[in-house]
PDB file of C-alpha atoms in Angstrom:
ATOM      1  CA  UNK A  10     109.620 113.707  71.657  1.00 57.00           C
ATOM      2  CA  UNK A  11     111.231 113.593  75.097  1.00 63.00           C
ATOM      3  CA  UNK A  12     109.610 113.754  78.533  1.00 70.00           C
ATOM      4  CA  UNK A  13     111.008 114.599  81.949  1.00 85.00           C
ATOM      5  CA  UNK A  14     111.430 111.521  84.122  1.00 94.00           C
ATOM      6  CA  UNK A  15     110.779 113.518  87.307  1.00 95.00           C
ATOM      7  CA  UNK A  16     108.027 112.020  89.438  1.00 96.00           C
ATOM      8  CA  UNK A  17     106.586 111.876  92.932  1.00 96.00           C
ATOM      9  CA  UNK A  18     105.641 108.648  94.673  1.00 97.00           C
ATOM     10  CA  UNK A  19     103.466 108.874  97.775  1.00 96.00           C
ATOM     11  CA  UNK A  20     103.122 105.840 100.070  1.00 97.00           C
ATOM     12  CA  UNK A  21     100.497 106.156 102.790  1.00 97.00           C
ATOM     13  CA  UNK A  22      99.408 103.591 105.397  1.00 97.00           C
ATOM     14  CA  UNK A  23      96.037 104.108 107.080  1.00 97.00           C
ATOM     15  CA  UNK A  24      94.711 102.408 110.234  1.00 97.00           C
ATOM     16  CA  UNK A  25      91.376 102.398 112.061  1.00 97.00           C
ATOM     17  CA  UNK A  26      89.382 102.511 108.836  1.00 98.00           C
ATOM     18  CA  UNK A  27      85.972 100.818 108.889  1.00 98.00           C
ATOM     19  CA  UNK A  28      85.785  97.173 107.841  1.00 98.00           C
ATOM     20  CA  UNK A  29      82.892  97.817 105.489  1.00 98.00           C
ATOM     21  CA  UNK A  30      84.680 100.519 103.497  1.00 98.00           C
ATOM     22  CA  UNK A  31      87.831  98.430 103.176  1.00 98.00           C
ATOM     23  CA  UNK A  32      85.935  95.366 101.999  1.00 98.00           C
ATOM     24  CA  UNK A  33      83.858  97.105  99.309  1.00 98.00           C
ATOM     25  CA  UNK A  34      85.676  96.959  95.964  1.00 97.00           C
ATOM     26  CA  UNK A  35      83.063  99.066  94.149  1.00 98.00           C
ATOM     27  CA  UNK A  36      83.223 101.798  96.763  1.00 98.00           C
ATOM     28  CA  UNK A  37      87.031 101.799  96.744  1.00 98.00           C
ATOM     29  CA  UNK A  38      87.065 102.042  92.955  1.00 98.00           C
ATOM     30  CA  UNK A  39      84.792 105.096  93.128  1.00 98.00           C
ATOM     31  CA  UNK A  40      87.075 106.710  95.706  1.00 98.00           C
ATOM     32  CA  UNK A  41      90.247 106.049  93.693  1.00 98.00           C
ATOM     33  CA  UNK A  42      88.685 107.231  90.426  1.00 98.00           C
ATOM     34  CA  UNK A  43      87.573 110.464  92.083  1.00 98.00           C
ATOM     35  CA  UNK A  44      90.996 110.877  93.732  1.00 98.00           C
ATOM     36  CA  UNK A  45      92.811 110.391  90.419  1.00 98.00           C
ATOM     37  CA  UNK A  46      90.454 112.770  88.638  1.00 98.00           C
ATOM     38  CA  UNK A  47      90.865 115.481  91.277  1.00 97.00           C
ATOM     39  CA  UNK A  48      94.652 115.195  91.051  1.00 97.00           C
ATOM     40  CA  UNK A  49      94.459 115.862  87.315  1.00 96.00           C
ATOM     41  CA  UNK A  50      95.473 112.362  86.247  1.00 97.00           C
ATOM     42  CA  UNK A  51      94.155 110.452  83.237  1.00 96.00           C
ATOM     43  CA  UNK A  52      92.948 106.897  83.927  1.00 97.00           C
ATOM     44  CA  UNK A  53      93.896 104.402  81.205  1.00 95.00           C
ATOM     45  CA  UNK A  54      93.402 101.028  82.916  1.00 95.00           C
ATOM     46  CA  UNK A  55      92.147  99.385  86.087  1.00 95.00           C
ATOM     47  CA  UNK A  56      92.123  96.159  88.056  1.00 95.00           C
ATOM     48  CA  UNK A  57      90.125  95.680  91.267  1.00 96.00           C
ATOM     49  CA  UNK A  58      90.016  92.349  93.073  1.00 96.00           C
ATOM     50  CA  UNK A  59      88.091  91.273  96.147  1.00 96.00           C
ATOM     51  CA  UNK A  60      89.854  88.535  98.094  1.00 95.00           C
ATOM     52  CA  UNK A  61      88.346  85.731 100.117  1.00 94.00           C
ATOM     53  CA  UNK A  62      87.591  85.856 103.035  1.00 95.00           C
ATOM     54  CA  UNK A  63      88.104  89.638 102.894  1.00 96.00           C
ATOM     55  CA  UNK A  64      90.321  92.367 101.484  1.00 97.00           C
ATOM     56  CA  UNK A  65      90.581  94.323  98.274  1.00 97.00           C
ATOM     57  CA  UNK A  66      93.411  95.192  95.933  1.00 97.00           C
ATOM     58  CA  UNK A  67      92.747  97.917  93.423  1.00 97.00           C
ATOM     59  CA  UNK A  68      95.029  99.527  90.868  1.00 97.00           C
ATOM     60  CA  UNK A  69      94.292 102.385  88.509  1.00 97.00           C
ATOM     61  CA  UNK A  70      96.769 102.687  85.682  1.00 96.00           C
ATOM     62  CA  UNK A  71      97.323 106.347  84.857  1.00 96.00           C
ATOM     63  CA  UNK A  72      98.886 108.098  81.895  1.00 94.00           C
ATOM     64  CA  UNK A  73     101.105 109.558  84.615  1.00 93.00           C
ATOM     65  CA  UNK A  74     101.838 106.159  86.332  1.00 96.00           C
ATOM     66  CA  UNK A  75      99.542 104.478  88.903  1.00 97.00           C
ATOM     67  CA  UNK A  76      97.336 104.691  91.992  1.00 98.00           C
ATOM     68  CA  UNK A  77      96.849 101.588  94.133  1.00 98.00           C
ATOM     69  CA  UNK A  78      95.208 100.400  97.331  1.00 98.00           C
ATOM     70  CA  UNK A  79      95.593  97.171  99.284  1.00 98.00           C
ATOM     71  CA  UNK A  80      93.296  96.609 102.236  1.00 98.00           C
ATOM     72  CA  UNK A  81      93.133  94.406 105.349  1.00 97.00           C
ATOM     73  CA  UNK A  82      89.584  95.086 106.556  1.00 97.00           C
ATOM     74  CA  UNK A  83      89.960  92.898 109.645  1.00 97.00           C
ATOM     75  CA  UNK A  84      92.889  95.077 110.715  1.00 96.00           C
ATOM     76  CA  UNK A  85      91.328  98.380 109.646  1.00 97.00           C
ATOM     77  CA  UNK A  86      94.443  98.776 107.469  1.00 97.00           C
ATOM     78  CA  UNK A  87      94.923 100.189 103.976  1.00 98.00           C
ATOM     79  CA  UNK A  88      98.189 100.712 102.086  1.00 98.00           C
ATOM     80  CA  UNK A  89      97.888 103.331  99.358  1.00 98.00           C
ATOM     81  CA  UNK A  90     100.420 104.443  96.821  1.00 97.00           C
ATOM     82  CA  UNK A  91     100.218 107.070  94.151  1.00 97.00           C
ATOM     83  CA  UNK A  92     103.089 107.539  91.730  1.00 97.00           C
ATOM     84  CA  UNK A  93     102.808 110.328  89.176  1.00 96.00           C
ATOM     85  CA  UNK A  94     105.416 111.381  86.654  1.00 94.00           C
ATOM     86  CA  UNK A  95     105.783 114.995  85.608  1.00 92.00           C
ATOM     87  CA  UNK A  96     104.617 118.107  87.413  1.00 91.00           C
ATOM     88  CA  UNK A  97     101.066 118.533  86.117  1.00 93.00           C
ATOM     89  CA  UNK A  98      99.535 115.984  88.503  1.00 95.00           C
ATOM     90  CA  UNK A  99      99.920 116.269  92.276  1.00 94.00           C
ATOM     91  CA  UNK A 100      99.751 112.798  93.878  1.00 96.00           C
ATOM     92  CA  UNK A 101      99.148 114.318  97.311  1.00 95.00           C
ATOM     93  CA  UNK A 102      95.795 115.680  96.121  1.00 96.00           C
ATOM     94  CA  UNK A 103      94.840 112.056  95.429  1.00 97.00           C
ATOM     95  CA  UNK A 104      96.110 110.670  98.733  1.00 97.00           C
ATOM     96  CA  UNK A 105      94.618 113.566 100.730  1.00 97.00           C
ATOM     97  CA  UNK A 106      91.240 112.852  99.132  1.00 98.00           C
ATOM     98  CA  UNK A 107      91.488 109.133  99.888  1.00 98.00           C
ATOM     99  CA  UNK A 108      92.361 109.856 103.523  1.00 97.00           C
ATOM    100  CA  UNK A 109      89.405 112.241 103.826  1.00 98.00           C
ATOM    101  CA  UNK A 110      87.022 109.665 102.304  1.00 98.00           C
ATOM    102  CA  UNK A 111      88.209 106.578 104.173  1.00 98.00           C
ATOM    103  CA  UNK A 112      88.826 108.235 107.509  1.00 97.00           C
ATOM    104  CA  UNK A 113      91.028 106.481 110.041  1.00 97.00           C
ATOM    105  CA  UNK A 114      94.480 107.770 110.926  1.00 96.00           C
ATOM    106  CA  UNK A 115      97.748 107.976 109.026  1.00 95.00           C
ATOM    107  CA  UNK A 116     100.112 105.350 110.438  1.00 95.00           C
ATOM    108  CA  UNK A 117     102.875 105.982 107.916  1.00 94.00           C
ATOM    109  CA  UNK A 118     103.496 108.421 105.090  1.00 94.00           C
ATOM    110  CA  UNK A 119     106.448 108.872 102.746  1.00 94.00           C
ATOM    111  CA  UNK A 120     106.471 111.021  99.647  1.00 94.00           C
ATOM    112  CA  UNK A 121     109.468 110.167  97.465  1.00 94.00           C
ATOM    113  CA  UNK A 122     111.038 112.030  94.574  1.00 95.00           C
ATOM    114  CA  UNK A 123     111.946 109.738  91.679  1.00 95.00           C
ATOM    115  CA  UNK A 124     113.548 110.029  88.263  1.00 93.00           C
ATOM    116  CA  UNK A 125     115.812 112.878  89.239  1.00 88.00           C
ATOM    117  CA  UNK A 126     118.927 111.521  90.935  1.00 86.00           C
ATOM    118  CA  UNK A 127     118.650 109.148  93.892  1.00 88.00           C
ATOM    119  CA  UNK A 128     115.166 108.444  95.264  1.00 91.00           C
ATOM    120  CA  UNK A 129     114.815 110.980  98.071  1.00 88.00           C
ATOM    121  CA  UNK A 130     112.214 111.970 100.629  1.00 88.00           C
ATOM    122  CA  UNK A 131     109.954 114.925  99.937  1.00 87.00           C
ATOM    123  CA  UNK A 132     107.726 114.452 102.973  1.00 77.00           C
ATOM    124  CA  UNK A 133     107.822 112.006 105.842  1.00 79.00           C
ATOM    125  CA  UNK A 134     105.213 111.613 108.533  1.00 73.00           C
ATOM    126  CA  UNK A 135     105.807 109.254 111.405  1.00 57.00           C
ATOM    127  CA  UNK A 136     103.291 108.048 113.947  1.00 46.00           C
ATOM    128  CA  UNK A 137     103.700 111.082 116.176  1.00 44.00           C
ATOM    129  CA  UNK A 138     103.521 113.675 113.426  1.00 45.00           C
ATOM    130  CA  UNK A 139     100.658 112.045 111.606  1.00 44.00           C
ATOM    131  CA  UNK A 140      98.208 111.916 114.448  1.00 39.00           C
TER     132      UNK A 140
ATOM    133  CA  UNK B  29      90.805  85.038 109.668  1.00 57.00           C
ATOM    134  CA  UNK B  30      93.418  87.737 110.274  1.00 63.00           C
ATOM    135  CA  UNK B  31      96.577  88.511 108.318  1.00 70.00           C
ATOM    136  CA  UNK B  32      99.720  90.424 109.226  1.00 85.00           C
ATOM    137  CA  UNK B  33      99.828  93.840 107.559  1.00 94.00           C
ATOM    138  CA  UNK B  34     103.638  93.769 107.393  1.00 95.00           C
ATOM    139  CA  UNK B  35     104.964  94.389 103.901  1.00 96.00           C
ATOM    140  CA  UNK B  36     107.991  95.505 101.926  1.00 96.00           C
ATOM    141  CA  UNK B  37     107.832  98.055  99.145  1.00 97.00           C
ATOM    142  CA  UNK B  38     110.822  98.327  96.808  1.00 96.00           C
ATOM    143  CA  UNK B  39     111.158 101.350  94.516  1.00 97.00           C
ATOM    144  CA  UNK B  40     113.939 101.141  91.908  1.00 97.00           C
ATOM    145  CA  UNK B  41     114.867 103.613  89.169  1.00 97.00           C
ATOM    146  CA  UNK B  42     116.985 102.304  86.286  1.00 97.00           C
ATOM    147  CA  UNK B  43     118.890 104.358  83.681  1.00 97.00           C
ATOM    148  CA  UNK B  44     120.817 103.516  80.503  1.00 97.00           C
ATOM    149  CA  UNK B  45     118.417 100.734  79.545  1.00 98.00           C
ATOM    150  CA  UNK B  46     117.988 100.090  75.818  1.00 98.00           C
ATOM    151  CA  UNK B  47     115.200 101.929  74.019  1.00 98.00           C
ATOM    152  CA  UNK B  48     113.926  98.738  72.402  1.00 98.00           C
ATOM    153  CA  UNK B  49     113.487  96.851  75.669  1.00 98.00           C
ATOM    154  CA  UNK B  50     111.704  99.778  77.304  1.00 98.00           C
ATOM    155  CA  UNK B  51     109.322 100.247  74.398  1.00 98.00           C
ATOM    156  CA  UNK B  52     108.260  96.586  74.081  1.00 98.00           C
ATOM    157  CA  UNK B  53     105.149  95.944  76.207  1.00 97.00           C
ATOM    158  CA  UNK B  54     105.095  92.209  75.456  1.00 98.00           C
ATOM    159  CA  UNK B  55     108.723  91.768  76.474  1.00 98.00           C
ATOM    160  CA  UNK B  56     108.217  93.793  79.653  1.00 98.00           C
ATOM    161  CA  UNK B  57     105.179  91.720  80.568  1.00 98.00           C
ATOM    162  CA  UNK B  58     107.237  88.532  80.185  1.00 98.00           C
ATOM    163  CA  UNK B  59     109.975  89.977  82.413  1.00 98.00           C
ATOM    164  CA  UNK B  60     107.548  91.085  85.125  1.00 98.00           C
ATOM    165  CA  UNK B  61     105.637  87.797  85.088  1.00 98.00           C
ATOM    166  CA  UNK B  62     108.890  85.876  85.474  1.00 98.00           C
ATOM    167  CA  UNK B  63     110.068  88.262  88.207  1.00 98.00           C
ATOM    168  CA  UNK B  64     106.821  87.868  90.142  1.00 98.00           C
ATOM    169  CA  UNK B  65     106.886  84.099  89.750  1.00 98.00           C
ATOM    170  CA  UNK B  66     110.495  83.834  90.947  1.00 97.00           C
ATOM    171  CA  UNK B  67     109.687  85.938  94.005  1.00 97.00           C
ATOM    172  CA  UNK B  68     106.951  83.475  94.948  1.00 96.00           C
ATOM    173  CA  UNK B  69     104.049  85.836  94.208  1.00 97.00           C
ATOM    174  CA  UNK B  70     100.670  84.888  92.750  1.00 96.00           C
ATOM    175  CA  UNK B  71      99.498  86.987  89.790  1.00 97.00           C
ATOM    176  CA  UNK B  72      95.777  87.775  89.855  1.00 95.00           C
ATOM    177  CA  UNK B  73      95.463  90.666  87.386  1.00 95.00           C
ATOM    178  CA  UNK B  74      97.399  92.723  84.846  1.00 95.00           C
ATOM    179  CA  UNK B  75      97.304  95.887  82.791  1.00 95.00           C
ATOM    180  CA  UNK B  76      99.990  96.780  80.220  1.00 96.00           C
ATOM    181  CA  UNK B  77      99.733  99.889  78.064  1.00 96.00           C
ATOM    182  CA  UNK B  78     101.987 101.151  75.286  1.00 96.00           C
ATOM    183  CA  UNK B  79     101.927 104.929  74.965  1.00 95.00           C
ATOM    184  CA  UNK B  80     102.301 107.046  71.846  1.00 94.00           C
ATOM    185  CA  UNK B  81     104.913 108.051  70.704  1.00 95.00           C
ATOM    186  CA  UNK B  82     106.744 105.697  73.123  1.00 96.00           C
ATOM    187  CA  UNK B  83     106.750 104.325  76.638  1.00 97.00           C
ATOM    188  CA  UNK B  84     105.071 101.510  78.503  1.00 97.00           C
ATOM    189  CA  UNK B  85     103.214 101.246  81.781  1.00 97.00           C
ATOM    190  CA  UNK B  86     102.664  97.772  83.133  1.00 97.00           C
ATOM    191  CA  UNK B  87     101.109  96.599  86.370  1.00 97.00           C
ATOM    192  CA  UNK B  88     100.760  93.064  87.688  1.00 97.00           C
ATOM    193  CA  UNK B  89      98.242  92.759  90.484  1.00 96.00           C
ATOM    194  CA  UNK B  90      99.441  90.159  92.981  1.00 96.00           C
ATOM    195  CA  UNK B  91      97.707  88.305  95.779  1.00 94.00           C
ATOM    196  CA  UNK B  92     100.487  89.897  97.832  1.00 93.00           C
ATOM    197  CA  UNK B  93     100.005  93.455  96.377  1.00 96.00           C
ATOM    198  CA  UNK B  94     101.549  94.683  93.070  1.00 97.00           C
ATOM    199  CA  UNK B  95     104.518  94.927  90.714  1.00 98.00           C
ATOM    200  CA  UNK B  96     104.700  97.854  88.287  1.00 98.00           C
ATOM    201  CA  UNK B  97     106.956  99.402  85.668  1.00 98.00           C
ATOM    202  CA  UNK B  98     106.811 102.782  83.942  1.00 98.00           C
ATOM    203  CA  UNK B  99     109.274 103.440  81.135  1.00 98.00           C
ATOM    204  CA  UNK B 100     110.703 106.425  79.253  1.00 97.00           C
ATOM    205  CA  UNK B 101     112.523 104.679  76.396  1.00 97.00           C
ATOM    206  CA  UNK B 102     113.898 107.938  74.964  1.00 97.00           C
ATOM    207  CA  UNK B 103     115.599 108.574  78.305  1.00 96.00           C
ATOM    208  CA  UNK B 104     116.646 104.976  78.913  1.00 97.00           C
ATOM    209  CA  UNK B 105     114.658 105.251  82.152  1.00 97.00           C
ATOM    210  CA  UNK B 106     112.441 102.778  83.975  1.00 98.00           C
ATOM    211  CA  UNK B 107     110.718 103.206  87.346  1.00 98.00           C
ATOM    212  CA  UNK B 108     109.878  99.883  88.988  1.00 98.00           C
ATOM    213  CA  UNK B 109     108.041  99.187  92.185  1.00 97.00           C
ATOM    214  CA  UNK B 110     107.239  95.960  93.912  1.00 97.00           C
ATOM    215  CA  UNK B 111     105.109  95.943  97.033  1.00 97.00           C
ATOM    216  CA  UNK B 112     104.501  92.614  98.741  1.00 96.00           C
ATOM    217  CA  UNK B 113     102.615  92.010 101.957  1.00 94.00           C
ATOM    218  CA  UNK B 114     103.631  89.236 104.309  1.00 92.00           C
ATOM    219  CA  UNK B 115     106.947  87.437 104.566  1.00 91.00           C
ATOM    220  CA  UNK B 116     106.537  84.590 102.083  1.00 93.00           C
ATOM    221  CA  UNK B 117     107.367  86.706  99.009  1.00 95.00           C
ATOM    222  CA  UNK B 118     110.620  88.632  98.720  1.00 95.00           C
ATOM    223  CA  UNK B 119     110.130  91.701  96.492  1.00 96.00           C
ATOM    224  CA  UNK B 120     113.886  92.112  96.066  1.00 95.00           C
ATOM    225  CA  UNK B 121     114.031  88.809  94.199  1.00 96.00           C
ATOM    226  CA  UNK B 122     111.640  90.385  91.680  1.00 97.00           C
ATOM    227  CA  UNK B 123     113.503  93.684  91.375  1.00 97.00           C
ATOM    228  CA  UNK B 124     116.899  91.953  91.195  1.00 97.00           C
ATOM    229  CA  UNK B 125     115.610  89.815  88.326  1.00 98.00           C
ATOM    230  CA  UNK B 126     114.213  92.843  86.486  1.00 98.00           C
ATOM    231  CA  UNK B 127     117.537  94.671  86.868  1.00 97.00           C
ATOM    232  CA  UNK B 128     119.423  91.639  85.540  1.00 98.00           C
ATOM    233  CA  UNK B 129     117.087  91.318  82.536  1.00 98.00           C
ATOM    234  CA  UNK B 130     116.843  94.979  81.573  1.00 98.00           C
ATOM    235  CA  UNK B 131     120.452  95.903  82.269  1.00 97.00           C
ATOM    236  CA  UNK B 132     121.357  99.562  82.712  1.00 97.00           C
ATOM    237  CA  UNK B 133     122.347 100.973  86.082  1.00 96.00           C
ATOM    238  CA  UNK B 134     120.465 101.608  89.303  1.00 95.00           C
ATOM    239  CA  UNK B 135     119.946 105.362  89.661  1.00 95.00           C
ATOM    240  CA  UNK B 136     117.824 105.129  92.795  1.00 94.00           C
ATOM    241  CA  UNK B 137     116.693 102.380  95.142  1.00 94.00           C
ATOM    242  CA  UNK B 138     114.612 102.466  98.301  1.00 94.00           C
ATOM    243  CA  UNK B 139     113.165  99.442 100.043  1.00 94.00           C
ATOM    244  CA  UNK B 140     110.511 100.502 102.553  1.00 94.00           C
ATOM    245  CA  UNK B 141     108.883  98.610 105.396  1.00 95.00           C
ATOM    246  CA  UNK B 142     105.127  99.165 105.570  1.00 95.00           C
ATOM    247  CA  UNK B 143     102.234  98.085 107.746  1.00 94.00           C
ATOM    248  CA  UNK B 144     104.299  97.859 110.896  1.00 88.00           C
ATOM    249  CA  UNK B 145     104.608 101.298 112.464  1.00 86.00           C
ATOM    250  CA  UNK B 146     105.835 104.277 110.434  1.00 88.00           C
ATOM    251  CA  UNK B 147     107.034 103.597 106.884  1.00 91.00           C
ATOM    252  CA  UNK B 148     110.776 103.124 107.308  1.00 88.00           C
ATOM    253  CA  UNK B 149     113.785 102.370 105.132  1.00 88.00           C
ATOM    254  CA  UNK B 150     115.057  98.824 104.885  1.00 87.00           C
ATOM    255  CA  UNK B 151     117.628  99.481 102.153  1.00 77.00           C
ATOM    256  CA  UNK B 152     118.683 102.659 100.417  1.00 79.00           C
ATOM    257  CA  UNK B 153     121.059 102.906  97.485  1.00 73.00           C
ATOM    258  CA  UNK B 154     122.105 106.296  96.196  1.00 57.00           C
ATOM    259  CA  UNK B 155     123.896 107.066  92.951  1.00 46.00           C
ATOM    260  CA  UNK B 156     127.341 106.386  94.364  1.00 43.00           C
ATOM    261  CA  UNK B 157     126.464 103.147  96.108  1.00 45.00           C
ATOM    262  CA  UNK B 158     124.395 101.780  93.282  1.00 43.00           C
ATOM    263  CA  UNK B 159     127.021 101.884  90.550  1.00 38.00           C
TER     264      UNK B 159
END
């Protein structure tokens, strides 16, 4: 059996998100699980870690690749990436949901096409466009 | 305590890698652990999954963010990404090591700067430049 290697990889940086949301590993896991589910992905593994003195890293392993978040609560900053192979799952549904839940503003956004020639931009938002 | 949100996120697609390497979760874990260690990263979590009929997804959670691989052995294809926050860890040491271990050719390569204004390219290799 052969599968298409086509995939989309969204990287999104958020700023001005509340400290409490970004420092709550359980809350962030709920948000990422719901985001992955809404995008149509299947969750097959997870790892969420709360750092000292603050900050969370969370990764959901998906049948279709992965969804991750890394937070700097003291900076109001979160770096999210969602990589999904194939066409049945839309990673931007996941990242849009995360943005809506966490709030803040998009400080950087790149959606890349992978597995189909060179890695190329699908969507780019800069500071001006994103706000 | 406050930390810089600056980070580098390398995405690398490999082709023409041997089926056996790409279908061996234990081997891939060894390669990623060594890659992370050489780059100076600290591993704090992991999740490696072998799919049926073939293919592996592996994620190492790092103090500095994450290192992941998703493979399509039947296509000789592997998608790697290494995201590291801060300046003490160089993600390209990790991806260079993975490329050297797995062999094959680079079909796509983008190194992005994150957490410091818009997400921007640091290095880009296309098909022509990468081979």
